[in-house]
mmCIF file with all atom_site columns, C-alpha atoms in Angstrom:
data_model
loop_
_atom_site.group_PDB
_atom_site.id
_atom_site.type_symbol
_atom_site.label_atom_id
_atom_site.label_alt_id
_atom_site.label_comp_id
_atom_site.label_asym_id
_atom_site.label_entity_id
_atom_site.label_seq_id
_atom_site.pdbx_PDB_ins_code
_atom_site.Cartn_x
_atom_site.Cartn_y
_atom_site.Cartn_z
_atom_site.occupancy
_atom_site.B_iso_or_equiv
_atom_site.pdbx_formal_charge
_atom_site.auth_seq_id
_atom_site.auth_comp_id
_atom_site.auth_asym_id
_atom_site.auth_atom_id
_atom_site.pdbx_PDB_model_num
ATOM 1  C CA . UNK A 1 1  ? -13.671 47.730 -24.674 1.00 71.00 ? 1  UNK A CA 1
ATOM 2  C CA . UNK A 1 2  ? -16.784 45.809 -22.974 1.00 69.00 ? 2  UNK A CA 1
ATOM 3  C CA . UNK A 1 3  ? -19.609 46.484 -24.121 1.00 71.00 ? 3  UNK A CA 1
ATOM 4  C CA . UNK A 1 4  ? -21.352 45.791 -20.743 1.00 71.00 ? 4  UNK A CA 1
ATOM 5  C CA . UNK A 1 5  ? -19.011 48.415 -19.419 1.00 75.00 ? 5  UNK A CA 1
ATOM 6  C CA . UNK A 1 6  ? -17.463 45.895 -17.446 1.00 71.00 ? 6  UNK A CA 1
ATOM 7  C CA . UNK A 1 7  ? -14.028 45.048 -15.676 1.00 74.00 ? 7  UNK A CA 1
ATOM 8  C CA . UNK A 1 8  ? -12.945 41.716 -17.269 1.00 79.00 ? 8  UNK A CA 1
ATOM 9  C CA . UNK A 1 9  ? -11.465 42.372 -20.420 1.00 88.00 ? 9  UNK A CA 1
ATOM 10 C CA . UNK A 1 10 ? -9.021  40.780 -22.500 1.00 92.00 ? 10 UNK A CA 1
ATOM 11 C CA . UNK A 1 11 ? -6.931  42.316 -25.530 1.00 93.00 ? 11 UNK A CA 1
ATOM 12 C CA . UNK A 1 12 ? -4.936  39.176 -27.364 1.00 95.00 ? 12 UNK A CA 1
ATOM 13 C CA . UNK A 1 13 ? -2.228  41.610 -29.167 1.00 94.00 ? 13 UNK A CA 1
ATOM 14 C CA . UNK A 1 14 ? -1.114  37.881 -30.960 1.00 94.00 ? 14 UNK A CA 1
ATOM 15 C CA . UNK A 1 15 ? -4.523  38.124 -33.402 1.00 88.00 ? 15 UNK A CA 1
ATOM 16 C CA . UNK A 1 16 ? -6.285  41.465 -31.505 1.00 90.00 ? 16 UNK A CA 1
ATOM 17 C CA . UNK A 1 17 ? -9.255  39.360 -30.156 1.00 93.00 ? 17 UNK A CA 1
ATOM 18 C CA . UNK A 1 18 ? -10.786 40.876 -27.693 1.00 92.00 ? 18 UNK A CA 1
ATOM 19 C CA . UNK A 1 19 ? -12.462 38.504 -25.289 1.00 93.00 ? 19 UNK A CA 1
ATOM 20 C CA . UNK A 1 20 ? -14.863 39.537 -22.405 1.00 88.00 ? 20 UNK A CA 1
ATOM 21 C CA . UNK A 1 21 ? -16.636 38.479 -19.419 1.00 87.00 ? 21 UNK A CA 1
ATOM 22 C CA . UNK A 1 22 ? -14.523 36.396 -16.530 1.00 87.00 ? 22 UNK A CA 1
ATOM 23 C CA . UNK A 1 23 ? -14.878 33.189 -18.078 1.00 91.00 ? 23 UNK A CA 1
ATOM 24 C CA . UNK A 1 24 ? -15.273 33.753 -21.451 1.00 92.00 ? 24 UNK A CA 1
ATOM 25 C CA . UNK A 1 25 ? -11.004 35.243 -20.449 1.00 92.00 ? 25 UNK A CA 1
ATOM 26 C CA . UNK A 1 26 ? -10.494 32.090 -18.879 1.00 92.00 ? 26 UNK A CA 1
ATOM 27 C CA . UNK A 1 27 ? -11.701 29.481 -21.351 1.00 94.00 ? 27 UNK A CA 1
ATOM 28 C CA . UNK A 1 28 ? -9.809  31.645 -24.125 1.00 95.00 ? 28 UNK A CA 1
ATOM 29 C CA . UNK A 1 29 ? -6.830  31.271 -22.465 1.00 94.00 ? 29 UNK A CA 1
ATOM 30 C CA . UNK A 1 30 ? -6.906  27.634 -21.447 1.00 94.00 ? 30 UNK A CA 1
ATOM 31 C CA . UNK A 1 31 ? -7.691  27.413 -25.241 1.00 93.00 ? 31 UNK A CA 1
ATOM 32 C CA . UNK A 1 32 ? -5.126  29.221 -26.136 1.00 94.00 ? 32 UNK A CA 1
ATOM 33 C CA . UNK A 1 33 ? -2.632  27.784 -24.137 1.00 94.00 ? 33 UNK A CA 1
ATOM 34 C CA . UNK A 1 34 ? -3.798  24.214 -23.805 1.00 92.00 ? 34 UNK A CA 1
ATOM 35 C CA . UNK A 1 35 ? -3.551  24.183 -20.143 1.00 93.00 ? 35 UNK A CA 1
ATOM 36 C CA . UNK A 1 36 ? -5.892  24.141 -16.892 1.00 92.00 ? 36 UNK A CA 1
ATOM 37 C CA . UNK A 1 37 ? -8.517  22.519 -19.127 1.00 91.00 ? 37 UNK A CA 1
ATOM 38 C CA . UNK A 1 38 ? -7.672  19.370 -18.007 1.00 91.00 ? 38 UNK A CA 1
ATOM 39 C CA . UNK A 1 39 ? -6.246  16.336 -19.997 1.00 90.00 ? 39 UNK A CA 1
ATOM 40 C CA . UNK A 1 40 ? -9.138  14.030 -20.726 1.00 94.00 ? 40 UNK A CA 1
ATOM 41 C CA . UNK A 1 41 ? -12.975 14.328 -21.176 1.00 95.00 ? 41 UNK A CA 1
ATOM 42 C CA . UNK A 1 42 ? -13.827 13.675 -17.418 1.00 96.00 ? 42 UNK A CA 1
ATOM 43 C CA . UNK A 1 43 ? -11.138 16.353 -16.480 1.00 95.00 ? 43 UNK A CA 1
ATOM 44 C CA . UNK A 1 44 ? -12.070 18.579 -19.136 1.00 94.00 ? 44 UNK A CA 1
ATOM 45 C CA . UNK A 1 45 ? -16.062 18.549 -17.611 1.00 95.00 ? 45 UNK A CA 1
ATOM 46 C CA . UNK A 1 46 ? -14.905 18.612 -13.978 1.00 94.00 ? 46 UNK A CA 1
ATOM 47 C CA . UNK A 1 47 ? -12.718 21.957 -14.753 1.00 94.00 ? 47 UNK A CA 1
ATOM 48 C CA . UNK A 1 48 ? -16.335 23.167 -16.731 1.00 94.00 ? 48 UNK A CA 1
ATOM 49 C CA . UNK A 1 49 ? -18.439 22.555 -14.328 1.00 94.00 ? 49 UNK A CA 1
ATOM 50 C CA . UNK A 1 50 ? -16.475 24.336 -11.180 1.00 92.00 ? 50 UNK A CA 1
ATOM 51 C CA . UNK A 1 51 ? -16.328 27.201 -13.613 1.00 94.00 ? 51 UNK A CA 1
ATOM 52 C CA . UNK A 1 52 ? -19.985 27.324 -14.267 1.00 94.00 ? 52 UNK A CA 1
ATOM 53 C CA . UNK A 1 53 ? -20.663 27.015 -10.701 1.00 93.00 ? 53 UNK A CA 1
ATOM 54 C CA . UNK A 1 54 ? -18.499 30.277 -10.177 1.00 91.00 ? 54 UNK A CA 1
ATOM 55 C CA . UNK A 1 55 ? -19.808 32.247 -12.261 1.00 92.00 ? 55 UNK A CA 1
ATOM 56 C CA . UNK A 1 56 ? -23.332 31.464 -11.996 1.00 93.00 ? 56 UNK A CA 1
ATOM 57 C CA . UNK A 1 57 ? -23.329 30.991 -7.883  1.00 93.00 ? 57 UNK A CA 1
ATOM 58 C CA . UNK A 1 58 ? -20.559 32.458 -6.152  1.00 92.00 ? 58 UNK A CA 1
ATOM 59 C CA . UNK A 1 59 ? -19.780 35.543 -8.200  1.00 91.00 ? 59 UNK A CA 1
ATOM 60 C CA . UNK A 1 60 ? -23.250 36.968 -7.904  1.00 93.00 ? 60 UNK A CA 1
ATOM 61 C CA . UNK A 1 61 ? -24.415 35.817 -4.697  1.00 94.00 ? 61 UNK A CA 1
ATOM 62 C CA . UNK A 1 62 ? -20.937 36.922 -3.175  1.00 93.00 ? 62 UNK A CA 1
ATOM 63 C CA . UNK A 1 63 ? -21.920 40.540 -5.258  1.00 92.00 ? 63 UNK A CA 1
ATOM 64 C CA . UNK A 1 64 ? -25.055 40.649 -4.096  1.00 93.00 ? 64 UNK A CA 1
ATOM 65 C CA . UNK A 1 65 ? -24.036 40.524 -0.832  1.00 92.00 ? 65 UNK A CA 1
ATOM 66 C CA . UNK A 1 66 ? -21.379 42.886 -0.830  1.00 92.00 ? 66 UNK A CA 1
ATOM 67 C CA . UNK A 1 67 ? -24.250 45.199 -2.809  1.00 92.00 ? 67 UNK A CA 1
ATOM 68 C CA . UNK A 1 68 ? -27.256 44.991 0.364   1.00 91.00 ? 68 UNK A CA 1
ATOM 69 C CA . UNK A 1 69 ? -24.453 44.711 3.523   1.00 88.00 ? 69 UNK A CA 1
ATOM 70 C CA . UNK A 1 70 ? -21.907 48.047 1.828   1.00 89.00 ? 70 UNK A CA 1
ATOM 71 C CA . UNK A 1 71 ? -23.632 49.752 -1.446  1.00 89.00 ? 71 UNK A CA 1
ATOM 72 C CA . UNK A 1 72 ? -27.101 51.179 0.052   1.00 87.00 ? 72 UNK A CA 1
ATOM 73 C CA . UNK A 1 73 ? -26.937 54.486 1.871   1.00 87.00 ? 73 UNK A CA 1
ATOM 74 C CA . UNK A 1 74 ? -29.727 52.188 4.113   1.00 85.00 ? 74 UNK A CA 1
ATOM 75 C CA . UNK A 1 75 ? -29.085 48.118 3.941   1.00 75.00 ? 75 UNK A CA 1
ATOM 76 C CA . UNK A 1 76 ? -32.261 46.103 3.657   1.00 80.00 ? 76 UNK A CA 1
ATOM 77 C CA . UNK A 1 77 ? -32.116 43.410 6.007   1.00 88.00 ? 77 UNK A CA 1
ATOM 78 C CA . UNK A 1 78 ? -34.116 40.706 4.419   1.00 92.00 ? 78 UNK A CA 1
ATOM 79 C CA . UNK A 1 79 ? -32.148 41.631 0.961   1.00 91.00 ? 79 UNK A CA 1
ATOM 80 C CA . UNK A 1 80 ? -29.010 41.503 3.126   1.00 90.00 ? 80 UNK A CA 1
ATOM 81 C CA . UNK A 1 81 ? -29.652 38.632 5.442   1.00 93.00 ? 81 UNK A CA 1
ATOM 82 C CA . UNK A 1 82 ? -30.327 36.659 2.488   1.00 94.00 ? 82 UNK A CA 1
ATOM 83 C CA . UNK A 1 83 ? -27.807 36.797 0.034   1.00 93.00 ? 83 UNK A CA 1
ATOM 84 C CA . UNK A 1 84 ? -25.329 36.326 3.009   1.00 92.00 ? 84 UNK A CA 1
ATOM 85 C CA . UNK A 1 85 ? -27.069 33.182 3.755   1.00 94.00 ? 85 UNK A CA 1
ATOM 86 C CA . UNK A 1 86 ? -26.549 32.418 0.299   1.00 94.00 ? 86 UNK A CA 1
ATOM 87 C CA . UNK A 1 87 ? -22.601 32.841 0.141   1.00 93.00 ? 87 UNK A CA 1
ATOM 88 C CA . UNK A 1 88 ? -22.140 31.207 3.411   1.00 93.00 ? 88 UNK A CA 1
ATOM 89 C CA . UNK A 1 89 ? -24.179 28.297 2.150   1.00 93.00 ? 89 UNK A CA 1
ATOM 90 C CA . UNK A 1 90 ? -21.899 28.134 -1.225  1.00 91.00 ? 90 UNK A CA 1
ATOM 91 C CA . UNK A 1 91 ? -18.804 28.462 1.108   1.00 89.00 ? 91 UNK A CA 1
ATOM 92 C CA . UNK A 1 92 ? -19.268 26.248 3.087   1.00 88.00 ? 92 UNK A CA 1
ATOM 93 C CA . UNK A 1 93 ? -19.878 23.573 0.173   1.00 81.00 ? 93 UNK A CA 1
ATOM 94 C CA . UNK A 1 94 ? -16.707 24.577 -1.612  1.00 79.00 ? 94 UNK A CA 1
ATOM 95 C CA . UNK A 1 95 ? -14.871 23.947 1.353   1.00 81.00 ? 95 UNK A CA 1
ATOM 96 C CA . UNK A 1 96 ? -16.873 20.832 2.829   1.00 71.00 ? 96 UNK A CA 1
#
């Protein structure tokens, strides 16, 4: 049902919509349910922007990762030792 052939897929049997990509599901069904989008304009942009971060930061620097430390038959260290620089660095903020 993607098109990009991949995982995050959603079917909405209510009107058959069929919404991909991780975040394109979750705005859809804050939308759709008028909830987690927050309550006010400020709320509304904080939720955005913690979405945007995920998707644009931690998803594929934490992929990445996984990718150069358990995907090649040989890891490349400088591919390897930098992309888990890279998720420690955006863990660390998230949890700072």
């Amino acid at each position: 049902m993607n098109p990009h052939a991949k995982i995050s897929v959603l079917l909405d049997n209510d009107n058959q919509q069929v919404v991909v990509e991780s975040a394109a599901v979750l705005l859809y069904l804050a939308e759709k349910h008028a909830r987690f989008g927050g309550t006010s304009p400020v709320q509304r942009w904080q939720v955005m922007q913690w979405l945007i971060w995920q998707v644009s930061s931690l998803g594929p620097m934490t992929g990445q990762s996984y990718h150069f430390h358990h995907q090649l038959p040989q890891p490349d260290g400088y591919s390897a030792t930098r992309y888990l620089n890279q998720t420690h660095t955006l863990w660390f903020w998230l949890i700072a």
